[in-house]
CSV table of C-alpha atoms in Angstrom, one decimal:
chain,number,residue,atom,x,y,z
A,1,UNK,CA,99.4,125.1,81.2
A,2,UNK,CA,97.7,123.9,78.4
A,3,UNK,CA,96.0,126.7,76.4
A,4,UNK,CA,93.3,126.8,73.5
A,5,UNK,CA,93.1,129.8,71.3
A,6,UNK,CA,90.4,130.3,69.0
A,7,UNK,CA,91.9,130.5,65.9
A,8,UNK,CA,88.5,130.2,63.7
A,9,UNK,CA,89.4,133.7,62.3
A,10,UNK,CA,92.9,133.3,61.5
A,11,UNK,CA,92.5,133.7,58.0
A,12,UNK,CA,89.9,137.1,58.1
A,13,UNK,CA,91.4,140.6,57.9
A,14,UNK,CA,91.6,142.7,61.5
A,15,UNK,CA,90.9,139.8,63.7
A,16,UNK,CA,92.6,137.4,61.8
A,17,UNK,CA,96.0,139.9,62.0
A,18,UNK,CA,96.1,140.3,65.9
A,19,UNK,CA,95.2,136.0,65.8
A,20,UNK,CA,98.1,135.2,63.2
A,21,UNK,CA,100.8,137.4,64.8
A,22,UNK,CA,99.8,136.5,69.0
A,23,UNK,CA,100.0,133.3,68.0
A,24,UNK,CA,103.3,133.2,66.2
A,25,UNK,CA,104.9,135.2,68.8
A,26,UNK,CA,103.2,133.4,71.7
A,27,UNK,CA,104.9,130.5,70.0
A,28,UNK,CA,108.6,132.6,69.9
A,29,UNK,CA,108.7,133.4,72.7
A,30,UNK,CA,107.3,130.6,75.6
A,31,UNK,CA,108.7,127.1,75.9
A,32,UNK,CA,106.0,125.8,78.8
A,33,UNK,CA,102.8,126.0,77.7
A,34,UNK,CA,100.9,123.8,75.6
A,35,UNK,CA,99.1,125.8,73.1
A,36,UNK,CA,95.4,124.0,70.8
A,37,UNK,CA,94.7,125.7,68.1
A,38,UNK,CA,91.1,125.3,67.2
A,39,UNK,CA,90.5,126.1,62.9
A,40,UNK,CA,88.7,125.7,59.6
A,41,UNK,CA,89.3,122.9,57.8
A,42,UNK,CA,89.8,125.5,55.1
A,43,UNK,CA,92.5,126.9,57.2
A,44,UNK,CA,94.8,123.8,58.5
A,45,UNK,CA,96.3,123.5,56.4
A,46,UNK,CA,97.6,126.9,55.7
A,47,UNK,CA,98.2,127.2,59.0
A,48,UNK,CA,100.2,124.7,59.8
A,49,UNK,CA,102.6,125.3,57.4
A,50,UNK,CA,103.3,128.5,59.3
A,51,UNK,CA,103.5,127.4,62.9
A,52,UNK,CA,105.3,125.0,61.8
A,53,UNK,CA,107.9,127.2,60.3
A,54,UNK,CA,107.9,129.4,63.5
A,55,UNK,CA,108.5,126.1,65.3
A,56,UNK,CA,112.0,126.3,64.0
A,57,UNK,CA,113.3,129.2,64.8
A,58,UNK,CA,111.5,129.6,67.9
A,59,UNK,CA,111.1,127.5,71.6
A,60,UNK,CA,107.9,125.9,71.6
A,61,UNK,CA,107.1,122.5,70.4
A,62,UNK,CA,104.0,122.0,72.2
A,63,UNK,CA,101.4,122.6,70.4
A,64,UNK,CA,98.2,121.3,68.0
A,65,UNK,CA,95.4,122.2,65.6
A,66,UNK,CA,92.1,120.6,66.2
A,67,UNK,CA,89.6,121.4,63.5
A,68,UNK,CA,86.6,123.1,64.7
A,69,UNK,CA,84.0,123.6,61.6
A,70,UNK,CA,81.7,126.2,63.6
A,71,UNK,CA,80.8,129.6,62.2
A,72,UNK,CA,81.4,132.7,65.1
A,73,UNK,CA,77.9,134.5,65.4
A,74,UNK,CA,76.3,131.1,65.0
A,75,UNK,CA,73.5,128.5,66.8
A,76,UNK,CA,76.3,125.6,66.3
A,77,UNK,CA,79.3,127.8,68.0
A,78,UNK,CA,76.7,128.5,71.3
A,79,UNK,CA,75.2,124.4,71.5
A,80,UNK,CA,78.7,122.8,69.8
A,81,UNK,CA,81.6,124.3,69.8
A,82,UNK,CA,82.3,124.1,73.5
A,83,UNK,CA,81.9,120.0,73.4
A,84,UNK,CA,85.1,120.3,71.1
A,85,UNK,CA,86.6,122.2,73.5
A,86,UNK,CA,85.6,120.0,76.9
A,87,UNK,CA,86.9,117.0,74.8
A,88,UNK,CA,91.0,119.2,75.1
A,89,UNK,CA,91.4,119.6,78.8
A,90,UNK,CA,92.3,122.9,78.8
A,91,UNK,CA,92.9,125.2,81.5
A,92,UNK,CA,92.5,127.7,79.8
A,93,UNK,CA,91.1,129.4,76.8
A,94,UNK,CA,91.9,132.6,74.3
A,95,UNK,CA,88.6,133.8,72.9
A,96,UNK,CA,90.3,136.5,70.7
A,97,UNK,CA,87.0,137.9,69.3
A,98,UNK,CA,83.7,138.9,71.2
A,99,UNK,CA,81.9,135.5,69.6
A,100,UNK,CA,82.0,133.5,72.3
A,101,UNK,CA,80.6,130.4,73.8
A,102,UNK,CA,78.4,131.5,76.5
A,103,UNK,CA,77.7,127.8,78.3
A,104,UNK,CA,81.5,127.7,78.5
A,105,UNK,CA,82.1,127.1,81.8
A,106,UNK,CA,86.1,126.6,82.4
A,107,UNK,CA,88.1,129.6,82.3
A,108,UNK,CA,88.6,131.5,80.0
A,109,UNK,CA,90.2,135.1,78.2
A,110,UNK,CA,88.4,137.1,75.9
A,111,UNK,CA,89.9,140.2,73.9
A,112,UNK,CA,87.7,142.8,73.0
A,113,UNK,CA,88.7,145.4,69.8
A,114,UNK,CA,85.9,147.6,70.6
A,115,UNK,CA,82.4,148.3,71.8
A,116,UNK,CA,81.6,150.7,69.0
A,117,UNK,CA,77.7,148.6,67.8
A,118,UNK,CA,77.1,149.8,71.2
A,119,UNK,CA,77.5,153.8,69.5
A,120,UNK,CA,76.4,152.1,65.6
A,121,UNK,CA,73.3,150.0,66.8
A,122,UNK,CA,71.1,151.4,63.6
A,123,UNK,CA,70.2,149.0,60.4
A,124,UNK,CA,72.0,151.6,59.0
A,125,UNK,CA,75.1,149.2,59.3
A,126,UNK,CA,74.1,146.4,58.4
A,127,UNK,CA,72.5,144.4,54.8
A,128,UNK,CA,70.0,142.1,57.1
A,129,UNK,CA,66.2,143.1,56.8
A,130,UNK,CA,66.3,145.2,60.2
A,131,UNK,CA,63.7,142.8,61.9
A,132,UNK,CA,66.1,140.5,61.8
A,133,UNK,CA,69.0,143.0,62.7
A,134,UNK,CA,67.1,143.7,65.6
A,135,UNK,CA,67.7,139.5,66.6
A,136,UNK,CA,71.3,140.1,65.7
A,137,UNK,CA,71.6,142.8,67.8
A,138,UNK,CA,69.7,141.5,70.8
A,139,UNK,CA,72.4,138.3,70.3
A,140,UNK,CA,75.2,140.4,70.5
A,141,UNK,CA,74.3,142.4,73.3
A,142,UNK,CA,74.1,138.3,75.7
A,143,UNK,CA,76.9,137.5,74.1
A,144,UNK,CA,79.0,139.9,75.0
A,145,UNK,CA,77.8,140.7,78.5
A,146,UNK,CA,77.2,137.6,80.1
A,147,UNK,CA,81.1,136.5,78.4
A,148,UNK,CA,83.0,140.1,80.0
A,149,UNK,CA,80.8,138.4,83.4
A,150,UNK,CA,81.8,134.7,82.6
A,151,UNK,CA,86.1,135.5,82.0
A,152,UNK,CA,88.9,135.6,84.0
A,153,UNK,CA,90.2,138.3,82.6
A,154,UNK,CA,89.3,141.0,79.8
A,155,UNK,CA,92.3,142.1,76.6
A,156,UNK,CA,91.4,145.3,75.1
A,157,UNK,CA,93.6,147.1,72.9
A,158,UNK,CA,93.6,150.9,74.2
A,159,UNK,CA,92.9,153.0,77.5
A,160,UNK,CA,90.2,154.1,75.2
A,161,UNK,CA,88.6,151.2,75.4
A,162,UNK,CA,89.0,149.6,78.3
A,163,UNK,CA,87.0,152.6,79.7
A,164,UNK,CA,84.1,151.7,77.2
A,165,UNK,CA,84.2,148.1,78.3
A,166,UNK,CA,83.6,149.7,82.1
A,167,UNK,CA,80.6,152.2,81.3
A,168,UNK,CA,78.4,150.2,79.1
A,169,UNK,CA,79.3,146.9,80.3
A,170,UNK,CA,80.3,147.3,83.7
A,171,UNK,CA,82.3,145.5,84.4
A,172,UNK,CA,85.8,146.4,87.2
A,173,UNK,CA,88.8,148.3,85.7
A,174,UNK,CA,91.0,146.0,87.6
A,175,UNK,CA,89.9,143.1,85.4
A,176,UNK,CA,90.7,144.8,82.0
A,177,UNK,CA,94.8,144.7,80.7
A,178,UNK,CA,95.5,147.1,77.9
A,179,UNK,CA,97.7,145.7,75.6
A,180,UNK,CA,98.8,147.9,72.5
A,181,UNK,CA,98.3,145.8,68.7
A,182,UNK,CA,101.4,145.6,66.6
A,183,UNK,CA,102.9,146.2,62.6
A,184,UNK,CA,102.3,143.3,60.6
A,185,UNK,CA,106.1,142.8,58.9
A,186,UNK,CA,104.4,142.4,56.6
A,187,UNK,CA,103.1,145.1,55.9
A,188,UNK,CA,106.6,147.2,55.8
A,189,UNK,CA,108.4,148.6,53.3
A,190,UNK,CA,112.3,149.4,53.1
A,191,UNK,CA,112.2,150.4,49.4
A,192,UNK,CA,112.8,154.3,49.0
A,193,UNK,CA,110.1,156.1,48.5
A,194,UNK,CA,109.1,157.5,45.3
A,195,UNK,CA,110.5,161.3,43.9
A,196,UNK,CA,106.5,162.3,43.6
A,197,UNK,CA,104.6,161.5,45.9
A,198,UNK,CA,101.1,161.9,43.5
A,199,UNK,CA,98.5,160.4,46.3
A,200,UNK,CA,96.0,160.9,49.3
A,201,UNK,CA,94.6,157.4,51.1
A,202,UNK,CA,92.5,155.3,52.9
A,203,UNK,CA,92.3,151.7,54.1
A,204,UNK,CA,89.6,150.2,56.6
A,205,UNK,CA,85.9,149.2,55.9
A,206,UNK,CA,83.4,151.5,54.7
A,207,UNK,CA,81.3,150.3,58.1
A,208,UNK,CA,79.1,154.4,58.5
A,209,UNK,CA,81.6,155.3,61.7
A,210,UNK,CA,84.9,155.4,60.0
A,211,UNK,CA,82.8,158.6,58.2
A,212,UNK,CA,83.7,158.1,54.3
A,213,UNK,CA,80.7,160.1,53.2
A,214,UNK,CA,82.4,163.1,55.0
A,215,UNK,CA,86.2,162.4,53.6
A,216,UNK,CA,84.2,162.2,50.1
A,217,UNK,CA,82.0,165.6,50.2
A,218,UNK,CA,85.9,167.3,51.8
A,219,UNK,CA,87.6,165.8,48.7
A,220,UNK,CA,85.0,166.8,46.1
A,221,UNK,CA,86.4,170.5,48.2
A,222,UNK,CA,89.7,170.1,46.8
A,223,UNK,CA,90.8,170.7,43.1
A,224,UNK,CA,93.6,169.7,42.4
A,225,UNK,CA,92.2,167.0,39.6
A,226,UNK,CA,95.8,165.2,39.8
A,227,UNK,CA,95.5,163.8,42.8
A,228,UNK,CA,93.1,161.3,43.2
A,229,UNK,CA,92.0,160.2,47.1
A,230,UNK,CA,92.0,155.6,47.0
A,231,UNK,CA,90.4,154.2,48.8
A,232,UNK,CA,91.5,150.4,50.0
A,233,UNK,CA,89.2,148.0,51.8
A,234,UNK,CA,87.2,144.5,50.8
A,235,UNK,CA,84.7,144.7,48.4
A,236,UNK,CA,81.3,144.4,50.3
A,237,UNK,CA,77.9,146.0,50.5
A,238,UNK,CA,79.0,149.0,51.9
A,239,UNK,CA,81.8,149.8,49.9
A,240,UNK,CA,79.1,149.2,46.6
A,241,UNK,CA,76.9,151.8,48.5
A,242,UNK,CA,79.9,154.4,48.3
A,243,UNK,CA,81.1,153.8,45.1
A,244,UNK,CA,77.5,154.4,44.1
A,245,UNK,CA,77.8,158.1,46.3
A,246,UNK,CA,80.9,158.5,44.0
A,247,UNK,CA,79.8,157.9,40.3
A,248,UNK,CA,76.3,160.5,41.4
A,249,UNK,CA,78.7,163.2,42.8
A,250,UNK,CA,80.7,162.9,39.6
A,251,UNK,CA,83.8,162.3,41.4
A,252,UNK,CA,84.8,158.3,39.2
A,253,UNK,CA,88.1,160.1,38.1
A,254,UNK,CA,89.3,161.3,41.4
A,255,UNK,CA,88.2,158.6,44.0
A,256,UNK,CA,89.5,155.2,44.0
A,257,UNK,CA,89.1,152.0,45.3
A,258,UNK,CA,91.2,148.9,45.2
A,259,UNK,CA,89.5,145.8,46.5
A,260,UNK,CA,91.6,142.8,47.2
A,261,UNK,CA,95.3,145.3,47.8
A,262,UNK,CA,98.1,142.4,48.6
A,263,UNK,CA,100.4,143.4,52.4
A,264,UNK,CA,102.6,144.1,49.8
A,265,UNK,CA,101.2,146.6,47.5
A,266,UNK,CA,99.7,148.1,50.6
A,267,UNK,CA,102.7,148.7,52.6
A,268,UNK,CA,103.7,150.0,49.2
A,269,UNK,CA,100.6,152.2,49.0
A,270,UNK,CA,101.8,154.0,51.8
A,271,UNK,CA,105.1,154.5,51.3
A,272,UNK,CA,104.2,156.4,48.2
A,273,UNK,CA,101.4,158.5,49.5
A,274,UNK,CA,101.3,162.1,50.5
A,275,UNK,CA,99.4,160.7,54.0
A,276,UNK,CA,96.7,158.3,54.9
A,277,UNK,CA,93.5,159.6,55.7
A,278,UNK,CA,91.4,158.7,58.6
A,279,UNK,CA,88.3,159.6,59.2
A,280,UNK,CA,86.7,157.8,61.3
A,281,UNK,CA,83.8,158.6,64.1
A,282,UNK,CA,85.3,156.1,66.6
A,283,UNK,CA,88.4,153.9,66.5
A,284,UNK,CA,89.4,150.6,69.1
A,285,UNK,CA,93.1,151.2,68.0
A,286,UNK,CA,93.5,152.1,64.7
A,287,UNK,CA,96.1,150.2,63.3
A,288,UNK,CA,96.4,151.8,60.0
A,289,UNK,CA,97.6,154.8,61.2
A,290,UNK,CA,100.3,152.7,62.8
A,291,UNK,CA,101.0,151.2,59.4
A,292,UNK,CA,101.6,154.3,57.7
A,293,UNK,CA,104.1,155.9,60.1
A,294,UNK,CA,105.6,152.6,60.2
A,295,UNK,CA,106.2,153.6,56.7
A,296,UNK,CA,107.2,157.1,56.6
A,297,UNK,CA,103.5,157.7,55.1
A,298,UNK,CA,102.1,161.6,57.0
A,299,UNK,CA,99.0,160.6,59.1
A,300,UNK,CA,95.8,162.8,59.3
A,301,UNK,CA,93.3,161.4,62.2
A,302,UNK,CA,90.5,162.3,63.2
A,303,UNK,CA,90.3,164.6,66.8
A,304,UNK,CA,88.9,161.4,68.3
A,305,UNK,CA,90.3,160.0,72.3
A,306,UNK,CA,91.5,156.2,70.7
A,307,UNK,CA,93.5,157.8,67.7
A,308,UNK,CA,95.0,160.5,69.9
A,309,UNK,CA,96.4,157.9,72.4
A,310,UNK,CA,97.6,155.8,69.7
A,311,UNK,CA,98.8,158.0,67.2
A,312,UNK,CA,100.6,160.7,70.4
A,313,UNK,CA,102.2,163.7,69.2
A,314,UNK,CA,102.9,162.5,65.9
A,315,UNK,CA,100.0,163.4,63.4
A,316,UNK,CA,97.5,165.7,62.0
A,317,UNK,CA,94.2,165.9,63.6
A,318,UNK,CA,91.3,167.4,62.4
A,319,UNK,CA,87.4,167.7,63.1
A,320,UNK,CA,86.0,164.3,61.8
A,321,UNK,CA,82.5,166.0,61.8
A,322,UNK,CA,82.7,168.7,59.7
A,323,UNK,CA,83.5,168.4,55.7
A,324,UNK,CA,84.8,171.9,55.4
A,325,UNK,CA,87.9,171.1,58.2
A,326,UNK,CA,88.4,167.7,56.7
A,327,UNK,CA,89.5,169.5,53.4
A,328,UNK,CA,91.7,172.7,55.3
A,329,UNK,CA,93.8,170.2,57.0
A,330,UNK,CA,94.4,168.0,53.3
A,331,UNK,CA,94.7,171.3,51.4
A,332,UNK,CA,97.2,172.7,54.2
A,333,UNK,CA,98.8,169.1,53.7
A,334,UNK,CA,99.1,169.4,50.6
A,335,UNK,CA,101.2,172.6,49.8
A,336,UNK,CA,103.7,172.0,52.3
A,337,UNK,CA,104.4,168.5,51.7
A,338,UNK,CA,107.5,169.3,51.6
A,339,UNK,CA,108.1,171.3,54.5
A,340,UNK,CA,111.2,171.4,57.2
A,341,UNK,CA,108.2,170.9,59.8
A,342,UNK,CA,106.0,168.6,57.8
A,343,UNK,CA,109.9,166.6,57.0
A,344,UNK,CA,109.8,166.0,60.9
A,345,UNK,CA,106.6,165.6,61.8
A,346,UNK,CA,106.9,161.4,59.9
A,347,UNK,CA,110.9,160.5,60.9
A,348,UNK,CA,109.1,161.5,64.6
A,349,UNK,CA,106.1,159.3,63.5
A,350,UNK,CA,108.2,156.7,62.3
A,351,UNK,CA,110.3,156.1,65.4
A,352,UNK,CA,107.0,156.1,67.8
A,353,UNK,CA,106.2,153.5,65.8
A,354,UNK,CA,109.2,151.7,67.8
A,355,UNK,CA,107.2,151.8,71.3
A,356,UNK,CA,104.5,148.7,69.5
A,357,UNK,CA,106.0,145.5,68.4
A,358,UNK,CA,104.1,142.4,67.9
A,359,UNK,CA,106.8,140.5,71.1
A,360,UNK,CA,104.9,142.9,73.4
A,361,UNK,CA,101.6,141.8,72.9
A,362,UNK,CA,102.5,138.1,73.2
A,363,UNK,CA,104.9,138.9,76.3
A,364,UNK,CA,101.6,140.9,77.9
A,365,UNK,CA,98.9,137.4,76.5
A,366,UNK,CA,101.2,136.0,78.8
A,367,UNK,CA,101.4,137.1,81.8
A,368,UNK,CA,97.3,138.0,80.8
A,369,UNK,CA,96.9,133.8,80.4
A,370,UNK,CA,99.5,133.1,83.8
A,371,UNK,CA,97.8,135.4,85.7
A,372,UNK,CA,94.5,133.9,85.1
A,373,UNK,CA,95.0,130.4,87.0
A,374,UNK,CA,96.5,132.6,89.4
A,375,UNK,CA,93.2,134.1,90.3
């Protein structure tokens, strides 16, 4: 079987980490199929180097990289990407993101990570002018609906997101495969914890559904001035807007922003935090909670279905709509961080991480590929 994988987002965060780990583990476990990766020219050398290192230890020697300098969410993607794909005469294509050229008629599978934009469709979630944002939203809904209808199978990352796909896109449940993500080894450190943990931590973007306004309001009530909140994310419009809010509230000395953090630095931040705080109003999966658990960092999480599904009973939950309740859980954890029950919870959460692995992701994804061509 000749399988194409759209790897144009290889160097991006989020979906990029999913693509990188999936591809590398497929090459480690699958000796039968041929793989063709479609990549941006700027990523070509990096990807070739990383693939070669996998091939040395893996089973698969049958791979090819094709340059496809076509950006996602563009007219170019809809008109010209199908031509690039068709040249390779593929049996199956995996689009690991919903941005699919809908005119492509051969068999394909897509991964839908979440449907957050269906719940947060306002201009507040975009830097575009309202008119352009409405056009973008119409395009998104057309593409994801058409792509979902035409896909042989849909992979998603949680049962909660599967339910969303069934409800919002009207897809039959038996067409959707839930395959949980896992923690990248690069964000796990074996170093011992510092003797004194000195901060609370948030990891992720600052989009409206992440609910950072309520987290900041909650933290403003926390009276331990020497215990900062560190926000780790990417410098963009949304984080800049958040920085302005923090400045107006005169909290700049207590809420610290960290950008361009390496995987090694992130692992250390997890390891030495009092707790990770995940205040989201909605998530598709919530990878930072697993990354924190893998580094023996306590998790404080929103009481929402996806985070319950991923965390199980291995986190402390709070109502994300109420800053006062978020504050009370932060204060409780600070006062009880050395308590035996907290330490037991952290160890139990660490053990829970072993239920998730990228090898399992690759094995189940390969099964999905094979089932597509037997339909």
